[in-house]
Short mmCIF file of C-alpha atoms and ligand atoms in Angstrom, two decimals:
data_model
loop_
_atom_site.label_atom_id
_atom_site.label_comp_id
_atom_site.label_asym_id
_atom_site.label_seq_id
_atom_site.Cartn_x
_atom_site.Cartn_y
_atom_site.Cartn_z
CA MET Z 1 -3.18 26.90 16.43
CA LYS Z 2 -4.29 23.80 14.60
CA GLU Z 3 -7.43 25.24 13.15
CA LYS Z 4 -7.22 23.02 10.00
CA ILE Z 5 -6.00 19.65 8.98
CA ILE Z 6 -3.92 19.42 5.73
CA TYR Z 7 -3.97 15.79 5.10
CA PHE Z 8 -1.07 14.37 3.05
CA ASP Z 9 -0.89 10.87 4.46
CA ASN Z 10 -3.21 9.03 2.09
CA ALA Z 11 -0.85 6.05 1.72
CA ALA Z 12 -1.34 5.34 5.39
CA THR Z 13 -5.11 5.75 5.44
CA THR Z 14 -7.76 7.84 3.73
CA LYS Z 15 -10.84 9.95 4.57
CA MET Z 16 -14.01 7.92 3.95
CA HIS Z 17 -16.32 9.00 1.10
CA ASP Z 18 -19.59 10.32 2.56
CA THR Z 19 -21.57 7.89 0.32
CA VAL Z 20 -19.71 5.03 2.03
CA ILE Z 21 -20.55 6.34 5.55
CA GLU Z 22 -24.20 6.77 4.58
CA GLU Z 23 -24.46 3.14 3.26
CA MET Z 24 -22.68 1.76 6.36
CA ILE Z 25 -24.84 3.62 8.79
CA ASP Z 26 -27.90 2.15 7.13
CA ILE Z 27 -26.45 -1.33 7.56
CA TYR Z 28 -25.60 -0.72 11.23
CA LYS Z 29 -29.02 0.68 11.94
CA ASN Z 30 -31.31 -1.56 9.94
CA GLU Z 31 -29.52 -4.77 8.82
CA TYR Z 32 -28.17 -6.30 11.99
CA GLY Z 33 -29.51 -9.75 11.32
CA ASN Z 34 -27.16 -12.70 11.32
CA PRO Z 35 -26.30 -13.56 7.69
CA SER Z 36 -25.94 -17.30 8.50
CA SER Z 37 -29.48 -17.47 10.07
CA VAL Z 38 -32.64 -19.14 8.73
CA TYR Z 39 -35.08 -16.21 9.02
CA ASP Z 40 -35.52 -13.69 6.30
CA PHE Z 41 -34.17 -10.80 8.37
CA GLY Z 42 -30.80 -12.55 8.33
CA ASN Z 43 -31.02 -13.81 4.78
CA ARG Z 44 -31.53 -10.32 3.59
CA VAL Z 45 -28.18 -9.48 5.09
CA LYS Z 46 -26.69 -12.48 3.35
CA SER Z 47 -27.75 -11.08 0.04
CA ILE Z 48 -26.42 -7.69 0.97
CA ILE Z 49 -23.03 -9.31 1.37
CA GLU Z 50 -23.32 -11.08 -1.89
CA ASN Z 51 -24.31 -7.96 -3.71
CA ALA Z 52 -21.17 -6.26 -2.33
CA ARG Z 53 -19.09 -9.25 -3.46
CA ILE Z 54 -20.62 -8.91 -7.03
CA SER Z 55 -19.90 -5.20 -7.15
CA LEU Z 56 -16.33 -5.62 -5.96
CA ALA Z 57 -15.74 -8.57 -8.32
CA ASN Z 58 -17.21 -6.68 -11.33
CA ASN Z 59 -14.96 -3.69 -10.55
CA LEU Z 60 -11.93 -6.01 -10.56
CA GLY Z 61 -12.79 -8.12 -13.53
CA VAL Z 62 -13.15 -11.39 -11.61
CA GLU Z 63 -15.86 -13.75 -10.43
CA PRO Z 64 -17.66 -13.11 -7.14
CA LYS Z 65 -16.73 -16.51 -5.82
CA GLU Z 66 -13.10 -15.66 -6.13
CA ILE Z 67 -13.39 -12.88 -3.59
CA TYR Z 68 -12.92 -13.57 0.10
CA PHE Z 69 -13.51 -10.85 2.68
CA THR Z 70 -10.93 -10.42 5.42
CA SER Z 71 -10.22 -8.03 8.25
CA GLY Z 72 -7.85 -6.02 6.07
CA ALA Z 73 -4.85 -6.44 3.86
CA THR Z 74 -2.59 -7.53 6.65
CA GLU Z 75 -4.71 -10.56 7.07
CA ALA Z 76 -5.11 -11.09 3.24
CA ASP Z 77 -1.31 -10.91 2.91
CA ASN Z 78 -0.74 -13.32 5.76
CA TRP Z 79 -3.35 -15.76 4.45
CA ALA Z 80 -1.99 -15.63 0.84
CA VAL Z 81 1.62 -16.13 1.73
CA LEU Z 82 1.28 -18.60 4.69
CA GLY Z 83 -1.75 -20.43 3.35
CA ALA Z 84 -0.23 -21.00 -0.11
CA ALA Z 85 3.20 -22.11 1.17
CA ARG Z 86 1.74 -24.44 3.72
CA LYS Z 87 -0.56 -25.98 1.16
CA LEU Z 88 2.29 -26.53 -1.33
CA LYS Z 89 5.08 -27.69 0.95
CA ASN Z 90 5.09 -31.15 -0.61
CA LYS Z 91 5.88 -29.67 -3.99
CA GLY Z 92 8.76 -27.45 -2.91
CA ASN Z 93 9.84 -25.16 -0.20
CA HIS Z 94 11.21 -22.08 -1.95
CA ILE Z 95 9.48 -18.70 -1.89
CA ILE Z 96 10.37 -15.45 -3.58
CA THR Z 97 9.49 -11.99 -2.49
CA SER Z 98 11.13 -8.53 -2.63
CA THR Z 99 13.14 -6.53 -0.11
CA ILE Z 100 10.53 -3.61 -0.20
CA GLU Z 101 7.40 -5.49 0.67
CA HIS Z 102 4.98 -4.31 3.30
CA HIS Z 103 5.71 -5.99 6.64
CA ALA Z 104 2.48 -7.94 6.33
CA VAL Z 105 4.28 -9.92 3.57
CA LEU Z 106 7.91 -9.69 4.85
CA HIS Z 107 7.05 -10.90 8.33
CA SER Z 108 4.94 -13.69 7.01
CA ALA Z 109 7.93 -14.73 4.84
CA GLU Z 110 10.07 -14.68 7.95
CA GLN Z 111 7.59 -16.89 9.69
CA LEU Z 112 7.88 -19.38 6.81
CA GLU Z 113 11.57 -19.43 7.25
CA LYS Z 114 11.04 -20.50 10.82
CA GLU Z 115 8.90 -23.24 9.56
CA GLY Z 116 11.58 -24.50 7.29
CA PHE Z 117 10.85 -22.75 3.99
CA GLU Z 118 13.64 -20.96 2.11
CA VAL Z 119 12.99 -17.38 1.07
CA THR Z 120 14.72 -15.29 -1.52
CA TYR Z 121 14.32 -11.52 -0.99
CA VAL Z 122 14.96 -10.03 -4.47
CA PRO Z 123 16.43 -6.58 -4.38
CA VAL Z 124 15.11 -3.50 -6.09
CA ARG Z 125 17.12 -1.11 -8.27
CA ALA Z 126 18.04 2.36 -7.00
CA ASP Z 127 14.90 3.64 -8.67
CA GLY Z 128 12.78 1.38 -6.52
CA ILE Z 129 11.65 -1.04 -9.23
CA LEU Z 130 12.29 -4.84 -8.88
CA ASN Z 131 15.63 -5.92 -10.27
CA PHE Z 132 14.17 -8.26 -12.86
CA GLU Z 133 17.53 -9.89 -13.66
CA GLU Z 134 17.93 -10.84 -10.02
CA PHE Z 135 14.34 -12.01 -9.93
CA LYS Z 136 14.83 -14.41 -12.91
CA LYS Z 137 17.95 -15.83 -11.23
CA ALA Z 138 15.93 -16.48 -8.02
CA VAL Z 139 13.26 -18.63 -9.77
CA ARG Z 140 14.06 -22.33 -9.20
CA ASP Z 141 12.58 -25.75 -9.68
CA ASP Z 142 11.45 -25.93 -6.08
CA THR Z 143 9.89 -22.42 -6.14
CA ILE Z 144 6.21 -22.63 -5.13
CA LEU Z 145 5.19 -19.06 -4.42
CA ILE Z 146 6.10 -15.51 -5.47
CA SER Z 147 4.77 -12.53 -3.62
CA VAL Z 148 5.68 -9.16 -4.97
CA MET Z 149 3.67 -5.98 -4.31
CA ALA Z 150 1.99 -4.12 -7.16
CA VAL Z 151 2.87 -0.66 -5.84
CA ASN Z 152 5.12 0.19 -2.97
CA ASN Z 153 3.41 2.09 -0.19
CA GLU Z 154 6.49 4.33 0.66
CA ILE Z 155 7.89 5.37 -2.62
CA GLY Z 156 4.91 4.61 -4.92
CA THR Z 157 6.93 2.75 -7.42
CA ILE Z 158 5.03 0.35 -9.79
CA GLN Z 159 6.35 -3.21 -9.85
CA PRO Z 160 6.40 -5.38 -13.01
CA ILE Z 161 3.75 -7.86 -11.91
CA ARG Z 162 2.54 -8.74 -15.45
CA GLU Z 163 6.14 -9.45 -16.43
CA ILE Z 164 6.59 -11.77 -13.38
CA VAL Z 165 3.38 -13.70 -14.24
CA GLU Z 166 4.57 -13.97 -17.83
CA TYR Z 167 8.03 -15.11 -16.85
CA VAL Z 168 6.73 -17.96 -14.65
CA LYS Z 169 3.85 -19.07 -16.90
CA GLY Z 170 3.69 -22.86 -17.12
CA LYS Z 171 6.20 -23.26 -14.16
CA ASN Z 172 3.45 -24.14 -11.77
CA ILE Z 173 4.35 -21.28 -9.30
CA LEU Z 174 1.59 -19.33 -7.53
CA VAL Z 175 1.87 -15.53 -7.80
CA HIS Z 176 0.48 -13.27 -5.17
CA THR Z 177 0.50 -9.49 -5.26
CA ASP Z 178 -0.20 -7.00 -2.48
CA ALA Z 179 -2.18 -4.48 -4.58
CA VAL Z 180 -3.27 -2.27 -1.64
CA GLN Z 181 -1.68 0.80 -3.23
CA LEU Z 182 -2.78 0.04 -6.79
CA ILE Z 183 -6.42 -0.78 -6.35
CA GLY Z 184 -8.53 2.44 -6.59
CA LYS Z 185 -5.66 4.24 -8.37
CA ALA Z 186 -5.92 2.52 -11.66
CA HIS Z 187 -8.55 0.42 -13.45
CA VAL Z 188 -7.29 -3.01 -12.53
CA ASP Z 189 -8.43 -6.12 -14.38
CA ILE Z 190 -7.10 -8.92 -12.14
CA LYS Z 191 -7.69 -11.54 -14.91
CA GLU Z 192 -5.54 -9.48 -17.31
CA LEU Z 193 -2.85 -8.91 -14.62
CA GLY Z 194 -2.86 -12.76 -14.43
CA VAL Z 195 -2.00 -13.26 -10.77
CA ASP Z 196 -3.31 -16.10 -8.66
CA MET Z 197 -3.97 -14.13 -5.53
CA LEU Z 198 -4.37 -10.36 -4.80
CA SER Z 199 -4.80 -8.46 -1.54
CA LEU Z 200 -6.59 -5.19 -1.07
CA SER Z 201 -7.75 -2.96 1.72
CA GLY Z 202 -10.80 -0.78 2.42
CA HIS Z 203 -9.23 2.09 4.20
CA LYS Z 204 -6.68 2.96 1.54
CA ILE Z 205 -9.47 3.59 -0.95
CA HIS Z 206 -11.71 5.93 1.12
CA GLY Z 207 -13.44 3.01 2.77
CA PRO Z 208 -13.62 1.72 6.30
CA LYS Z 209 -10.70 0.36 8.32
CA GLY Z 210 -10.70 -3.24 9.40
CA VAL Z 211 -11.93 -4.77 6.15
CA GLY Z 212 -10.16 -6.02 3.08
CA ALA Z 213 -10.29 -8.86 0.63
CA LEU Z 214 -8.19 -11.63 -0.85
CA TYR Z 215 -8.83 -12.65 -4.44
CA ILE Z 216 -8.05 -16.35 -4.94
CA ARG Z 217 -8.14 -17.57 -8.50
CA LYS Z 218 -10.76 -20.24 -9.02
CA GLY Z 219 -9.01 -23.60 -8.68
CA VAL Z 220 -6.24 -22.39 -6.45
CA GLN Z 221 -6.22 -24.09 -3.07
CA ILE Z 222 -4.60 -22.62 -0.02
CA GLU Z 223 -4.72 -23.50 3.69
CA ASN Z 224 -6.93 -21.63 6.11
CA LEU Z 225 -5.36 -19.12 8.35
CA ILE Z 226 -8.53 -18.86 10.59
CA PHE Z 227 -10.62 -21.79 11.79
CA GLY Z 228 -14.32 -21.58 12.84
CA GLY Z 229 -17.70 -21.65 11.33
CA GLY Z 230 -18.90 -21.79 7.72
CA GLN Z 231 -18.55 -18.27 6.52
CA GLU Z 232 -16.82 -17.43 3.29
CA LYS Z 233 -17.17 -21.07 2.09
CA LYS Z 234 -15.54 -22.21 5.40
CA LYS Z 235 -12.33 -20.64 4.21
CA ARG Z 236 -12.45 -17.56 6.22
CA PRO Z 237 -14.87 -18.07 9.07
CA GLY Z 238 -16.21 -15.54 11.56
CA THR Z 239 -19.41 -13.55 11.50
CA GLU Z 240 -19.15 -11.16 8.58
CA ASN Z 241 -18.19 -7.51 8.99
CA VAL Z 242 -21.33 -6.61 6.98
CA ALA Z 243 -21.12 -2.82 7.19
CA GLY Z 244 -17.41 -3.08 6.44
CA ILE Z 245 -17.92 -5.30 3.43
CA VAL Z 246 -20.58 -2.93 2.05
CA GLY Z 247 -18.37 0.05 2.73
CA LEU Z 248 -15.38 -1.50 1.00
CA ALA Z 249 -17.38 -2.40 -2.24
CA LYS Z 250 -18.94 1.03 -2.24
CA ALA Z 251 -15.58 2.79 -1.71
CA LEU Z 252 -14.04 0.97 -4.57
CA ASP Z 253 -17.02 1.78 -6.80
CA GLN Z 254 -17.07 5.42 -5.81
CA THR Z 255 -13.36 5.73 -6.11
CA LEU Z 256 -13.36 4.43 -9.69
CA GLN Z 257 -16.00 6.94 -10.80
CA ASN Z 258 -14.21 9.47 -13.06
CA LEU Z 259 -10.99 7.93 -12.01
CA ASP Z 260 -8.92 9.14 -14.95
CA GLU Z 261 -9.90 12.77 -14.27
CA LYS Z 262 -9.19 12.38 -10.59
CA GLU Z 263 -5.78 10.82 -11.22
CA ASP Z 264 -4.88 13.53 -13.67
CA LYS Z 265 -5.53 16.15 -11.07
CA ILE Z 266 -3.62 14.18 -8.35
CA LEU Z 267 -0.66 13.81 -10.77
CA GLU Z 268 -0.63 17.47 -11.57
CA LEU Z 269 -0.65 18.28 -7.83
CA ARG Z 270 2.11 15.75 -7.16
CA GLU Z 271 4.33 17.19 -10.01
CA TYR Z 272 3.74 20.67 -8.65
CA ILE Z 273 4.84 19.65 -5.29
CA ILE Z 274 7.88 17.78 -6.51
CA ASP Z 275 8.95 20.64 -8.81
CA ASN Z 276 8.67 23.18 -6.05
CA VAL Z 277 10.38 21.12 -3.36
CA LEU Z 278 13.33 20.26 -5.67
CA GLU Z 279 13.67 23.87 -6.73
CA ARG Z 280 13.14 25.69 -3.44
CA ILE Z 281 14.99 23.37 -0.98
CA PRO Z 282 18.68 22.52 -1.35
CA TYR Z 283 20.22 19.07 -0.66
CA VAL Z 284 17.07 17.10 -1.36
CA ARG Z 285 16.37 14.02 -3.43
CA LEU Z 286 13.26 12.44 -4.71
CA ASN Z 287 13.10 8.77 -3.75
CA GLY Z 288 11.84 6.32 -6.36
CA CYS Z 289 11.48 6.55 -10.09
CA ARG Z 290 9.66 9.73 -10.97
CA GLN Z 291 7.67 8.35 -13.97
CA ASN Z 292 7.02 4.84 -12.97
CA ARG Z 293 5.15 5.59 -9.81
CA ILE Z 294 1.50 6.10 -8.87
CA PRO Z 295 0.31 9.66 -9.13
CA GLY Z 296 -0.34 10.30 -5.51
CA ASN Z 297 3.09 9.64 -4.07
CA ALA Z 298 6.05 11.90 -3.57
CA ASN Z 299 8.89 10.78 -1.20
CA PHE Z 300 11.79 13.06 -0.55
CA SER Z 301 14.98 12.76 1.51
CA PHE Z 302 16.39 15.93 3.00
CA SER Z 303 20.07 15.66 3.98
CA PHE Z 304 21.08 16.65 7.60
CA ILE Z 305 17.51 16.26 8.78
CA GLU Z 306 15.80 13.83 11.13
CA GLY Z 307 12.41 12.67 9.77
CA GLU Z 308 10.54 12.75 13.02
CA SER Z 309 11.41 16.34 13.83
CA MET Z 310 10.25 17.33 10.33
CA LEU Z 311 6.86 15.62 10.96
CA LEU Z 312 6.45 17.29 14.37
CA ALA Z 313 7.22 20.65 12.82
CA LEU Z 314 4.74 20.09 9.99
CA ASP Z 315 2.21 18.89 12.62
CA MET Z 316 2.45 22.33 14.34
CA TYR Z 317 0.84 23.65 11.13
CA GLY Z 318 -1.74 20.86 10.91
CA ILE Z 319 0.04 19.17 8.13
CA CYS Z 320 -0.11 15.35 8.32
CA ALA Z 321 2.55 13.42 6.39
CA SER Z 322 4.80 10.57 7.24
CA SER Z 323 8.38 9.55 7.29
CA GLY Z 324 10.26 6.34 6.62
CA SER Z 325 9.47 4.53 9.81
CA ALA Z 326 5.84 5.60 10.35
CA CYS Z 327 4.54 2.06 10.59
CA THR Z 328 6.99 1.18 13.26
CA SER Z 329 6.94 4.37 15.26
CA GLY Z 330 8.85 3.85 18.39
CA SER Z 331 11.63 2.22 16.30
CA LEU Z 332 14.59 4.26 15.18
CA ASP Z 333 15.42 1.99 12.31
CA PRO Z 334 15.17 3.74 8.93
CA SER Z 335 12.69 2.35 6.59
CA HIS Z 336 13.65 -0.99 4.91
CA VAL Z 337 12.26 0.40 1.64
CA LEU Z 338 14.61 3.39 1.56
CA LEU Z 339 17.56 1.20 2.63
CA GLY Z 340 16.41 -1.15 -0.09
CA ILE Z 341 16.87 1.50 -2.79
CA GLY Z 342 20.42 2.00 -1.36
CA LEU Z 343 20.12 5.13 0.73
CA PRO Z 344 22.55 5.46 3.45
CA HIS Z 345 21.10 5.38 7.00
CA GLU Z 346 21.48 9.16 7.60
CA ILE Z 347 19.74 10.04 4.32
CA ALA Z 348 16.94 7.47 4.81
CA HIS Z 349 16.30 9.03 8.25
CA GLY Z 350 15.42 12.41 6.67
CA SER Z 351 12.67 11.26 4.51
CA LEU Z 352 9.19 12.70 3.99
CA ARG Z 353 6.34 10.92 2.28
CA ILE Z 354 3.58 13.18 0.76
CA SER Z 355 0.62 11.14 -0.32
CA ILE Z 356 -2.27 12.90 -2.12
CA SER Z 357 -5.79 11.93 -2.65
CA GLU Z 358 -8.69 13.18 -4.68
CA TYR Z 359 -9.61 15.34 -1.68
CA SER Z 360 -6.29 17.18 -1.69
CA THR Z 361 -6.32 20.68 -3.12
CA LYS Z 362 -3.87 23.22 -4.69
CA GLU Z 363 -4.32 25.46 -1.67
CA GLU Z 364 -3.16 22.67 0.60
CA ALA Z 365 -0.13 22.09 -1.62
CA ASP Z 366 0.70 25.71 -1.56
CA TYR Z 367 0.34 25.73 2.27
CA LEU Z 368 2.78 22.86 2.52
CA LEU Z 369 5.13 24.56 0.07
CA GLU Z 370 5.02 27.77 2.04
CA LYS Z 371 5.88 26.10 5.39
CA LEU Z 372 8.25 23.32 4.39
CA PRO Z 373 11.30 25.26 3.18
CA ASN Z 374 11.40 27.25 6.49
CA ILE Z 375 10.98 24.13 8.59
CA ILE Z 376 13.90 22.45 6.84
CA GLU Z 377 16.08 25.56 7.13
CA LYS Z 378 15.35 25.88 10.91
CA LEU Z 379 16.12 22.22 11.49
CA ARG Z 380 19.27 22.36 9.56
CA GLU Z 381 20.40 25.43 11.49
CA MET Z 382 20.22 23.16 14.62
CA SER Z 383 21.96 20.25 12.97
CA PRO Z 384 25.63 19.56 13.82
CA LEU Z 385 25.77 17.39 10.66
CA TYR Z 386 24.86 20.37 8.55
CA GLU Z 387 27.39 22.60 10.36
CA ASP Z 388 30.03 20.05 9.75
CA PHE Z 389 29.08 19.92 6.07
CA LEU Z 390 29.19 23.68 5.68
CA ASN Z 391 32.55 23.88 7.45
CA LYS Z 392 34.13 21.20 5.20
CA LYS Z 393 32.65 22.74 2.07
CA GLY Z 394 34.29 26.01 2.98
CA GLU Z 395 37.67 24.26 2.86
CA TYR Z 396 37.31 23.37 -0.78
C1 PLP Q 401 -1.70 -0.49 4.38
C2 PLP Q 401 -1.10 -1.56 3.67
C3 PLP Q 401 -1.27 -2.85 4.11
C4 PLP Q 401 -2.10 -3.25 5.32
O1 PLP Q 401 -3.38 -3.06 5.10
P1 PLP Q 401 -4.39 -3.05 6.39
O2 PLP Q 401 -5.75 -3.16 5.77
O3 PLP Q 401 -4.16 -1.81 7.18
O4 PLP Q 401 -4.12 -4.28 7.14
C5 PLP Q 401 -0.67 -3.88 3.36
N1 PLP Q 401 0.07 -3.59 2.33
C6 PLP Q 401 0.25 -2.35 1.76
C7 PLP Q 401 1.13 -2.06 0.61
C8 PLP Q 401 -0.33 -1.24 2.58
O5 PLP Q 401 -0.08 -0.07 2.13
#
């Protein structure tokens, strides 16, 4: 039955570019020397890593020495938040983040609360954008760190990072952003953005899983998260994931090629999906601001529907998408992001995230649009909530 895969879960992870795989295979096969060794066979690998660092840095508008490779964005987020707070604890103990951060940041912030720090979780507006008035009120004299994501992974909304940086300028507060969902989707110049730290991940940009990077602005000191040997200037020890690092740099480079055309195409497809879903399916809402979101994201809530059953039904047709609680499958709690934009539990439960990449096609969108309305209708027919609703409506 599942003869084909229709992949609309690109915010969770992406298909690797063929060019990335080819470069990585070459590394695995031929460049297995230890980068920290004395002999040339290892030194050669050291320069392969440094070239990857240069390429990544150039594509982000920063200096190579400001890039530290990690095991992914979860580690980069943990390192930035925990490392900065612990380093600055003599200066103050207040941290600001938002209610819709990725768990890599949220759970790090919760860890800091256990260590005696105070954290303010700034809410977002109903459209999924940071409530800037609340943010301004949260900034205090003892604030040492702000961590707000650049783009939300569930609803795709773009957060006002430059405005945050501008607002706290001169206040001696470090600003970190989780830019996993922004990098590779726009031409990002980190210096222009002005943040002190930025996290990114390989597998969200058609690169390998298990590799990412943390940008740490020159002069900014944070504590280590990991202790060991001398790699990454002793700040992030452990024998380098050489193929992963090369794959990450190549993935970003390749993804940025003709980016504007690719993003135009992705946006067109996204708008096509949104228009059709809103038109053809009743009792549905689009979550998050329609304009101020990255091109590849559409997130809907269908009333009277349970997200998991929708995903299973889509899966019968080979369609991969996700719902509010994908990252914590096994948990029945609705997504903190959807609750964060003010959705009631039952609406948050019926959410569907369609995330599009440069590999997505109009045919795939049509296939989704052909199957989805029937799936929703069938599920509603089985829903006591829907029956209730129809009965009540009949009374009016
Ligand atoms: C995927 C994701 C992460 C985690 O990245 P990993 O490399 O998988 O650890 C962090 N933040 C956001 C916004 C993400 O989408």
